[in-house]
Tab-separated table of C-alpha atoms and ligand atoms in Angstrom:
chain	number	residue	atom	x	y	z
A	1	MET	CA	8.642	6.383	24.651
A	2	ASN	CA	10.660	4.692	21.808
A	3	LYS	CA	8.899	4.079	18.514
A	4	LEU	CA	7.924	0.348	18.314
A	5	THR	CA	9.663	-1.573	15.728
A	6	ALA	CA	9.180	-5.201	14.662
A	7	ALA	CA	12.298	-7.445	14.847
A	8	ILE	CA	13.014	-11.022	13.878
A	9	THR	CA	13.718	-12.750	17.150
A	10	ALA	CA	14.030	-16.425	16.057
A	11	VAL	CA	14.699	-18.559	12.900
A	12	GLY	CA	13.860	-22.061	11.766
A	13	GLY	CA	14.305	-24.158	8.675
A	14	TYR	CA	13.734	-27.453	6.941
A	15	ILE	CA	15.034	-28.976	3.667
A	16	PRO	CA	14.161	-32.492	2.559
A	17	ASP	CA	16.693	-35.179	2.552
A	18	PHE	CA	16.293	-36.227	-1.213
A	19	VAL	CA	19.172	-34.665	-3.184
A	20	LEU	CA	18.811	-34.095	-7.026
A	21	SER	CA	22.162	-33.227	-8.284
A	22	ASN	CA	23.205	-31.869	-11.676
A	23	LYS	CA	24.742	-35.133	-12.419
A	24	VAL	CA	21.495	-36.867	-12.157
A	25	LEU	CA	19.865	-34.052	-14.166
A	26	GLU	CA	22.237	-34.895	-16.877
A	27	THR	CA	20.590	-38.391	-17.169
A	28	MET	CA	16.961	-36.865	-17.149
A	29	VAL	CA	17.227	-34.034	-19.655
A	30	ASP	CA	19.790	-32.627	-22.320
A	31	THR	CA	21.867	-30.557	-20.061
A	32	THR	CA	25.290	-30.600	-18.425
A	33	ASP	CA	26.750	-29.989	-14.932
A	34	GLU	CA	28.970	-27.356	-16.525
A	35	TRP	CA	26.119	-25.498	-18.178
A	36	ILE	CA	23.826	-25.494	-14.978
A	37	THR	CA	26.794	-24.389	-12.624
A	38	THR	CA	28.074	-21.650	-15.022
A	39	ARG	CA	24.663	-20.207	-15.999
A	40	THR	CA	22.933	-20.467	-12.516
A	41	GLY	CA	25.469	-21.327	-9.727
A	42	ILE	CA	23.265	-24.373	-8.742
A	43	LYS	CA	24.968	-27.824	-7.954
A	44	GLU	CA	22.021	-29.623	-6.374
A	45	ARG	CA	18.603	-29.070	-5.025
A	46	ARG	CA	16.370	-30.926	-2.334
A	47	LEU	CA	12.994	-32.528	-3.232
A	48	LEU	CA	10.245	-33.735	-0.914
A	49	LYS	CA	9.468	-37.239	-1.904
A	50	LYS	CA	7.277	-38.278	0.912
A	51	GLU	CA	4.137	-39.647	-0.588
A	52	GLY	CA	1.016	-37.455	0.236
A	53	ALA	CA	3.195	-34.710	1.717
A	54	GLY	CA	2.603	-31.184	0.515
A	55	THR	CA	4.045	-27.692	1.217
A	56	SER	CA	2.550	-27.755	4.782
A	57	TYR	CA	4.870	-30.686	5.663
A	58	LEU	CA	7.898	-28.427	4.892
A	59	ALA	CA	6.216	-25.478	6.698
A	60	ILE	CA	5.418	-27.334	9.900
A	61	LYS	CA	8.993	-28.733	10.062
A	62	ALA	CA	10.485	-25.258	9.793
A	63	ALA	CA	8.112	-23.923	12.199
A	64	GLU	CA	8.765	-26.838	14.806
A	65	ASP	CA	12.391	-26.166	14.334
A	66	LEU	CA	12.077	-22.523	15.368
A	67	ILE	CA	9.666	-23.370	18.187
A	68	ALA	CA	12.214	-26.008	19.539
A	69	LYS	CA	15.202	-23.584	19.250
A	70	ARG	CA	13.573	-20.818	20.911
A	71	ASN	CA	11.752	-22.879	23.322
A	72	LEU	CA	8.491	-21.098	22.553
A	73	ASP	CA	4.920	-22.087	23.705
A	74	PRO	CA	3.023	-22.116	20.331
A	75	LYS	CA	-0.164	-21.010	22.223
A	76	GLU	CA	1.669	-17.729	22.389
A	77	ILE	CA	1.672	-17.193	18.745
A	78	ASP	CA	-0.891	-14.474	17.670
A	79	MET	CA	-0.640	-15.090	13.897
A	80	VAL	CA	0.733	-17.623	11.412
A	81	LEU	CA	1.428	-16.395	7.802
A	82	VAL	CA	2.533	-18.799	5.184
A	83	ALA	CA	4.092	-17.320	2.146
A	84	SER	CA	3.905	-19.869	-0.711
A	85	ALA	CA	3.341	-20.245	-4.498
A	86	THR	CA	2.593	-23.880	-4.002
A	87	PRO	CA	-0.196	-24.242	-1.368
A	88	ASP	CA	-1.430	-27.544	-0.205
A	89	MET	CA	-4.575	-27.089	-2.295
A	90	PRO	CA	-6.311	-24.089	-3.906
A	91	VAL	CA	-8.792	-23.980	-1.122
A	92	ALA	CA	-8.380	-23.892	2.017
A	93	ALA	CA	-5.411	-21.923	3.183
A	94	THR	CA	-2.172	-23.922	3.931
A	95	ALA	CA	-1.506	-21.688	6.975
A	96	THR	CA	-4.694	-22.771	8.958
A	97	TYR	CA	-3.506	-26.261	8.895
A	98	VAL	CA	0.061	-25.397	9.689
A	99	ALA	CA	-1.128	-23.492	12.692
A	100	SER	CA	-3.231	-26.180	14.029
A	101	GLU	CA	-0.521	-28.896	13.550
A	102	ILE	CA	2.085	-26.753	15.418
A	103	GLY	CA	-0.227	-25.993	18.303
A	104	ALA	CA	-0.634	-22.287	17.589
A	105	THR	CA	-4.393	-22.678	18.699
A	106	ASN	CA	-4.632	-18.986	19.739
A	107	ALA	CA	-3.536	-17.790	16.347
A	108	PHE	CA	-5.407	-16.789	13.115
A	109	SER	CA	-3.619	-17.644	9.969
A	110	TYR	CA	-3.635	-17.030	6.116
A	111	ASP	CA	-1.488	-17.545	3.041
A	112	LEU	CA	0.203	-14.922	0.965
A	113	GLN	CA	1.229	-15.338	-2.698
A	114	ALA	CA	3.623	-13.208	-4.643
A	115	ALA	CA	5.762	-15.769	-6.446
A	116	CYS	CA	9.463	-15.482	-5.468
A	117	SER	CA	8.811	-12.197	-3.496
A	118	SER	CA	6.197	-13.994	-1.239
A	119	PHE	CA	8.513	-14.058	1.825
A	120	LEU	CA	9.739	-10.496	1.293
A	121	TYR	CA	6.234	-9.108	1.165
A	122	GLY	CA	5.459	-11.388	4.068
A	123	MET	CA	8.031	-9.603	6.099
A	124	SER	CA	6.266	-6.278	5.372
A	125	THR	CA	2.833	-7.666	6.314
A	126	ALA	CA	4.174	-9.403	9.579
A	127	ALA	CA	6.052	-6.441	10.684
A	128	ALA	CA	3.125	-4.039	10.128
A	129	TYR	CA	0.876	-6.251	12.348
A	130	VAL	CA	3.525	-6.126	15.126
A	131	GLN	CA	4.156	-2.344	14.697
A	132	SER	CA	0.544	-1.732	14.984
A	133	GLY	CA	0.704	-2.864	18.664
A	134	ARG	CA	-2.161	-5.393	18.067
A	135	TYR	CA	-0.074	-8.663	17.960
A	136	LYS	CA	3.154	-9.544	19.791
A	137	LYS	CA	4.183	-12.752	18.127
A	138	VAL	CA	3.753	-13.296	14.301
A	139	LEU	CA	5.112	-16.492	12.787
A	140	LEU	CA	5.924	-15.964	9.049
A	141	ILE	CA	6.930	-19.076	7.103
A	142	GLY	CA	8.236	-19.130	3.525
A	143	ALA	CA	7.703	-22.609	2.239
A	144	ASP	CA	7.365	-24.282	-1.324
A	145	LYS	CA	7.273	-27.620	-2.828
A	146	MET	CA	8.419	-26.530	-6.282
A	147	SER	CA	8.719	-30.060	-7.524
A	148	SER	CA	4.862	-30.355	-7.508
A	149	ILE	CA	4.646	-27.826	-10.408
A	150	ILE	CA	7.906	-28.626	-12.361
A	151	ASP	CA	8.061	-30.568	-15.592
A	152	TYR	CA	10.937	-32.928	-15.092
A	153	THR	CA	11.297	-33.218	-18.948
A	154	ASP	CA	11.809	-29.484	-19.507
A	155	ARG	CA	15.394	-28.672	-19.054
A	156	THR	CA	14.725	-24.813	-19.066
A	157	THR	CA	12.951	-24.973	-15.552
A	158	CYS	CA	13.809	-28.352	-13.902
A	159	ILE	CA	17.336	-27.432	-13.277
A	160	ILE	CA	16.511	-24.392	-11.251
A	161	PHE	CA	13.898	-25.116	-8.550
A	162	GLY	CA	14.044	-27.023	-5.202
A	163	ASP	CA	11.720	-27.667	-2.196
A	164	GLY	CA	12.371	-26.134	1.280
A	165	ALA	CA	11.062	-23.937	3.864
A	166	GLY	CA	12.235	-21.371	6.464
A	167	ALA	CA	10.343	-19.641	9.528
A	168	VAL	CA	10.988	-16.399	11.421
A	169	LEU	CA	9.195	-14.906	14.354
A	170	PHE	CA	8.457	-11.215	14.452
A	171	GLU	CA	8.216	-9.458	17.852
A	172	PRO	CA	7.977	-5.810	19.044
A	173	ASN	CA	11.325	-4.112	19.772
A	174	GLU	CA	11.930	-0.883	21.664
A	175	GLU	CA	15.573	-0.580	20.982
A	176	GLY	CA	14.853	0.513	17.263
A	177	LEU	CA	15.887	-2.960	15.940
A	178	GLY	CA	14.097	-4.723	13.227
A	179	LEU	CA	12.511	-3.519	10.072
A	180	GLN	CA	13.659	-0.047	9.186
A	181	ASP	CA	12.459	0.620	5.701
A	182	GLU	CA	10.960	-1.241	2.532
A	183	TYR	CA	10.441	-0.471	-1.053
A	184	LEU	CA	8.214	-2.919	-2.760
A	185	ARG	CA	7.066	-3.008	-6.436
A	186	THR	CA	4.811	-4.807	-8.977
A	187	ASP	CA	4.269	-4.985	-12.634
A	188	GLY	CA	1.508	-6.967	-14.181
A	189	ILE	CA	3.131	-7.300	-17.458
A	190	GLY	CA	5.311	-9.959	-15.859
A	191	ARG	CA	2.632	-12.644	-15.736
A	192	ASN	CA	3.262	-13.334	-19.409
A	193	PHE	CA	6.859	-14.370	-18.810
A	194	LEU	CA	6.532	-16.588	-15.601
A	195	LYS	CA	3.494	-18.512	-15.011
A	196	ILE	CA	1.245	-21.682	-14.828
A	197	ASP	CA	-1.441	-21.164	-17.395
A	198	ALA	CA	-4.015	-23.767	-16.173
A	199	GLY	CA	-5.815	-24.680	-12.926
A	200	GLY	CA	-6.808	-21.201	-12.137
A	201	SER	CA	-10.137	-19.273	-12.988
A	202	ILE	CA	-9.133	-18.297	-16.458
A	203	LEU	CA	-8.317	-21.835	-17.612
A	204	PRO	CA	-9.740	-24.491	-15.232
A	205	ALA	CA	-8.262	-27.955	-15.298
A	206	SER	CA	-9.384	-30.154	-18.227
A	207	GLU	CA	-8.286	-33.174	-20.198
A	208	GLU	CA	-6.875	-30.659	-22.868
A	209	THR	CA	-4.789	-28.618	-20.200
A	210	LEU	CA	-3.409	-31.818	-18.744
A	211	LYS	CA	-2.497	-33.105	-22.266
A	212	ASN	CA	-0.679	-29.711	-23.078
A	213	LYS	CA	1.215	-29.768	-19.805
A	214	GLN	CA	-0.322	-26.472	-18.849
A	215	HIS	CA	-0.227	-27.249	-15.088
A	216	PHE	CA	3.601	-26.833	-14.909
A	217	VAL	CA	5.749	-23.570	-14.634
A	218	PHE	CA	6.430	-21.841	-17.799
A	219	GLN	CA	9.261	-19.389	-17.744
A	220	ASP	CA	10.750	-17.053	-20.518
A	221	GLY	CA	14.098	-17.251	-18.713
A	222	LYS	CA	15.877	-14.564	-20.664
A	223	THR	CA	13.267	-11.951	-20.197
A	224	VAL	CA	12.747	-12.695	-16.492
A	225	PHE	CA	16.626	-12.631	-16.123
A	226	LYS	CA	16.959	-9.000	-17.631
A	227	PHE	CA	14.019	-7.703	-15.394
A	228	ALA	CA	15.443	-9.432	-12.430
A	229	VAL	CA	18.921	-7.940	-12.961
A	230	SER	CA	17.830	-4.381	-13.316
A	231	ASN	CA	15.019	-4.298	-10.695
A	232	MET	CA	16.667	-6.090	-7.825
A	233	ALA	CA	19.884	-3.878	-8.186
A	234	ASP	CA	17.527	-0.806	-8.477
A	235	VAL	CA	15.627	-1.455	-5.360
A	236	ALA	CA	18.577	-2.411	-3.265
A	237	GLY	CA	20.315	0.647	-4.389
A	238	LYS	CA	17.247	2.965	-3.574
A	239	ILE	CA	17.051	1.475	-0.020
A	240	MET	CA	20.545	2.149	0.543
A	241	GLU	CA	20.355	5.909	-0.667
A	242	ARG	CA	17.051	6.487	1.179
A	243	ASN	CA	18.689	5.370	4.361
A	244	GLN	CA	22.123	6.824	3.782
A	245	LEU	CA	23.743	3.303	3.780
A	246	GLY	CA	27.140	3.355	2.333
A	247	HIS	CA	28.280	-0.113	1.215
A	248	GLU	CA	30.585	-0.312	4.300
A	249	ASP	CA	27.341	0.074	6.446
A	250	VAL	CA	25.869	-2.910	4.943
A	251	HIS	CA	26.852	-6.055	6.953
A	252	TRP	CA	24.848	-8.590	4.829
A	253	LEU	CA	22.932	-8.643	1.464
A	254	VAL	CA	20.250	-11.284	1.727
A	255	PRO	CA	19.287	-11.858	-1.986
A	256	HIS	CA	16.572	-14.170	-3.435
A	257	GLN	CA	18.492	-17.130	-4.736
A	258	ALA	CA	17.302	-17.532	-8.475
A	259	ASN	CA	20.548	-17.237	-10.301
A	260	LYS	CA	23.938	-16.393	-8.927
A	261	ARG	CA	24.660	-14.122	-11.908
A	262	ILE	CA	21.626	-11.969	-10.759
A	263	ILE	CA	22.961	-11.978	-7.231
A	264	ASP	CA	26.495	-10.971	-8.349
A	265	ALA	CA	25.057	-8.106	-10.419
A	266	THR	CA	23.080	-6.857	-7.326
A	267	SER	CA	25.967	-6.924	-4.976
A	268	LYS	CA	28.270	-5.244	-7.653
A	269	ARG	CA	25.686	-2.367	-8.007
A	270	MET	CA	25.536	-2.040	-4.238
A	271	GLY	CA	29.382	-2.156	-3.899
A	272	VAL	CA	29.003	-4.837	-1.382
A	273	SER	CA	31.857	-7.353	-1.375
A	274	ASP	CA	31.357	-11.087	-1.875
A	275	GLU	CA	31.936	-12.146	1.721
A	276	LYS	CA	28.843	-10.046	2.795
A	277	VAL	CA	26.548	-11.712	0.358
A	278	MET	CA	24.676	-14.655	1.889
A	279	MET	CA	24.389	-17.601	-0.659
A	280	ASN	CA	23.184	-21.108	-0.655
A	281	ILE	CA	21.852	-21.458	-4.120
A	282	GLU	CA	24.674	-23.972	-4.844
A	283	ARG	CA	22.888	-26.527	-2.463
A	284	TYR	CA	19.351	-25.758	-2.618
A	285	GLY	CA	18.619	-24.120	-6.061
A	286	ASN	CA	15.549	-21.654	-6.131
A	287	THR	CA	13.122	-22.669	-3.418
A	288	THR	CA	10.945	-19.652	-4.228
A	289	SER	CA	9.367	-18.536	-0.876
A	290	GLY	CA	12.023	-20.556	1.020
A	291	THR	CA	15.171	-18.687	-0.188
A	292	LEU	CA	15.376	-15.655	2.170
A	293	PRO	CA	14.396	-17.440	5.515
A	294	LEU	CA	16.732	-20.402	4.576
A	295	LEU	CA	19.527	-17.843	4.110
A	296	LEU	CA	18.893	-16.641	7.698
A	297	TRP	CA	18.779	-20.226	8.892
A	298	ASP	CA	22.146	-21.029	7.410
A	299	TYR	CA	23.954	-17.771	8.324
A	300	GLU	CA	22.209	-17.204	11.793
A	301	LYS	CA	25.262	-18.070	13.898
A	302	GLN	CA	27.413	-15.267	11.949
A	303	LEU	CA	24.720	-12.490	12.662
A	304	LYS	CA	25.351	-9.949	15.399
A	305	LYS	CA	22.844	-7.658	17.115
A	306	GLY	CA	22.830	-4.381	15.255
A	307	ASP	CA	24.012	-5.800	11.965
A	308	ASN	CA	22.534	-4.028	8.937
A	309	LEU	CA	20.762	-6.438	6.509
A	310	VAL	CA	19.402	-5.482	3.164
A	311	PHE	CA	16.983	-8.039	1.609
A	312	ALA	CA	16.272	-8.066	-2.086
A	313	ALA	CA	13.924	-10.264	-4.224
A	314	PHE	CA	12.376	-10.507	-7.610
A	315	GLY	CA	9.614	-12.925	-8.836
A	316	GLY	CA	6.783	-13.674	-11.188
A	317	GLY	CA	4.139	-11.237	-11.327
A	318	PHE	CA	6.307	-9.331	-11.674
A	319	THR	CA	6.970	-8.695	-7.988
A	320	TRP	CA	10.110	-7.284	-6.479
A	321	GLY	CA	11.451	-5.215	-3.748
A	322	SER	CA	14.115	-4.571	-0.996
A	323	ILE	CA	13.859	-4.394	2.798
A	324	TYR	CA	16.333	-2.980	5.151
A	325	LEU	CA	16.437	-4.712	8.682
A	326	LYS	CA	18.673	-4.238	11.698
A	327	TRP	CA	19.269	-7.718	13.248
A	328	ALA	CA	18.150	-7.967	16.859
A	329	TYR	CA	20.229	-10.703	18.462
A	330	ASN	CA	23.724	-12.423	18.613
A	331	GLY	CA	23.585	-15.657	16.632
B	1	LIG	O1	12.989	-16.654	-9.004
B	1	LIG	C1	11.954	-16.184	-10.023
B	1	LIG	C2	12.560	-15.388	-11.022
B	1	LIG	N1	13.424	-16.098	-11.851
B	1	LIG	C3	14.561	-15.857	-12.290
B	1	LIG	O2	15.072	-14.898	-11.873
B	1	LIG	C4	15.220	-16.672	-13.370
B	1	LIG	C5	15.763	-15.749	-14.390
B	1	LIG	N2	16.314	-16.544	-15.567
B	1	LIG	C6	17.552	-17.189	-15.433
B	1	LIG	O3	17.987	-17.479	-14.421
B	1	LIG	C7	18.135	-17.720	-16.837
B	1	LIG	O4	17.603	-17.121	-17.750
B	1	LIG	C8	18.091	-19.272	-16.918
B	1	LIG	C9	18.976	-20.016	-16.010
B	1	LIG	C10	16.715	-19.761	-16.813
B	1	LIG	C11	18.610	-19.530	-18.306
B	1	LIG	O5	19.785	-19.157	-18.528
B	1	LIG	P1	20.295	-18.194	-19.755
B	1	LIG	O6	21.721	-17.939	-19.748
B	1	LIG	O7	19.213	-16.937	-19.774
B	1	LIG	O8	19.858	-19.234	-21.033
B	1	LIG	P2	18.898	-18.949	-22.183
B	1	LIG	O9	17.440	-19.121	-21.830
B	1	LIG	O10	19.356	-17.636	-23.061
B	1	LIG	O11	19.391	-20.050	-23.238
B	1	LIG	C12	20.647	-20.191	-23.877
B	1	LIG	C13	20.812	-21.565	-24.544
B	1	LIG	C14	19.614	-21.841	-25.264
B	1	LIG	O12	20.030	-22.613	-26.422
B	1	LIG	P3	20.172	-21.759	-28.041
B	1	LIG	O13	18.797	-21.246	-28.301
B	1	LIG	O14	21.141	-20.696	-27.681
B	1	LIG	O15	20.654	-22.838	-28.856
B	1	LIG	C15	18.744	-22.793	-24.528
B	1	LIG	O16	18.125	-23.740	-25.206
B	1	LIG	O17	20.817	-22.539	-23.508
B	1	LIG	C16	19.766	-23.469	-23.714
B	1	LIG	N3	19.501	-24.121	-22.465
B	1	LIG	C17	19.959	-25.050	-21.970
B	1	LIG	N4	21.246	-25.832	-22.257
B	1	LIG	C18	21.687	-26.806	-21.460
B	1	LIG	C19	18.394	-23.692	-21.727
B	1	LIG	N5	18.472	-24.605	-20.620
B	1	LIG	C20	19.380	-25.409	-20.712
B	1	LIG	C21	19.985	-26.429	-19.882
B	1	LIG	N6	21.021	-27.070	-20.240
B	1	LIG	N7	19.425	-26.748	-18.739
């Protein structure tokens, strides 16, 4: 009998309607379209403006898109994982609400948080459950409402992030397609450079923390940039070496969309040419857990059965890694 692998068999996505362009940001903070474009590659990002709607709203929309496209009975889903750095609330898990709302009434569900690597790590988790033989349909959603934790008077962060969500379904595969290898790393030193100081167990919310704006994202961009460039390229290179993949064997690089310059450095190190690099940072900015599945959503039609995809991500924590996956169907 062939070894059981876990393959992605369907993709869904959702981005909110509201567009925040660089031009509009020019009127909000001391920045320019030219600075943002040349330093990050971002032209616009989408924000969820609907009142009372949180990350679950984005996640549900993405999951419903996948369910409709695939004509899937949600009752067949065994498990719902929501990868997110911006859950609806600190307690309870966003995934439980999402599972109920999409009609996945036979599923168990929980959230997974590893900042911008949440979805990448979620791929590892989802695939492992499927490979164990215990579960057949695992829905993994990457969703973030970054606008809920961004200070729109801080030019160093508000130009980067956007809201969005993507979803994939992992199922067993007996042709050897799906997740082939992974190389995932962490380094706790990173929490000094990309964090939200307050609202957790170290520094609970208080009048003081509100006054000091400690509930917003803080990022030492330069330091994070340096770590991201060297580590993303390093793990992508390692995955290629370990699997004897030459640059000609890689059909697609699927990189976290944090900064076009980080993506370019990674693809250069891998020797992968630009037309093989998935990119949508120009339109969505950095949607944190949404970036990888939204790339699959945008590029799905161009993907062919058997294509070799190399995923790479870097995020707060620090967390980073790379996954090698063989695509399982023609888009
Ligand atoms: O996804 C999770 C992981 N996150 C990342 O991977 C993000 C990594 N970091 C980055 O992408 C980049 O560091 C940023 C895009 C955040 C910043 O770009 P940079 O080229 O590293 O700029 P910098 O922080 O070195 O700042 C250069 C200058 C500074 O001015 P001075 O000190 O040289 O006078 C900043 O104050 O640019 C200034 N600056 C801006 N100027 C115009 C910072 N933000 C802006 C802005 N518009 N929005």
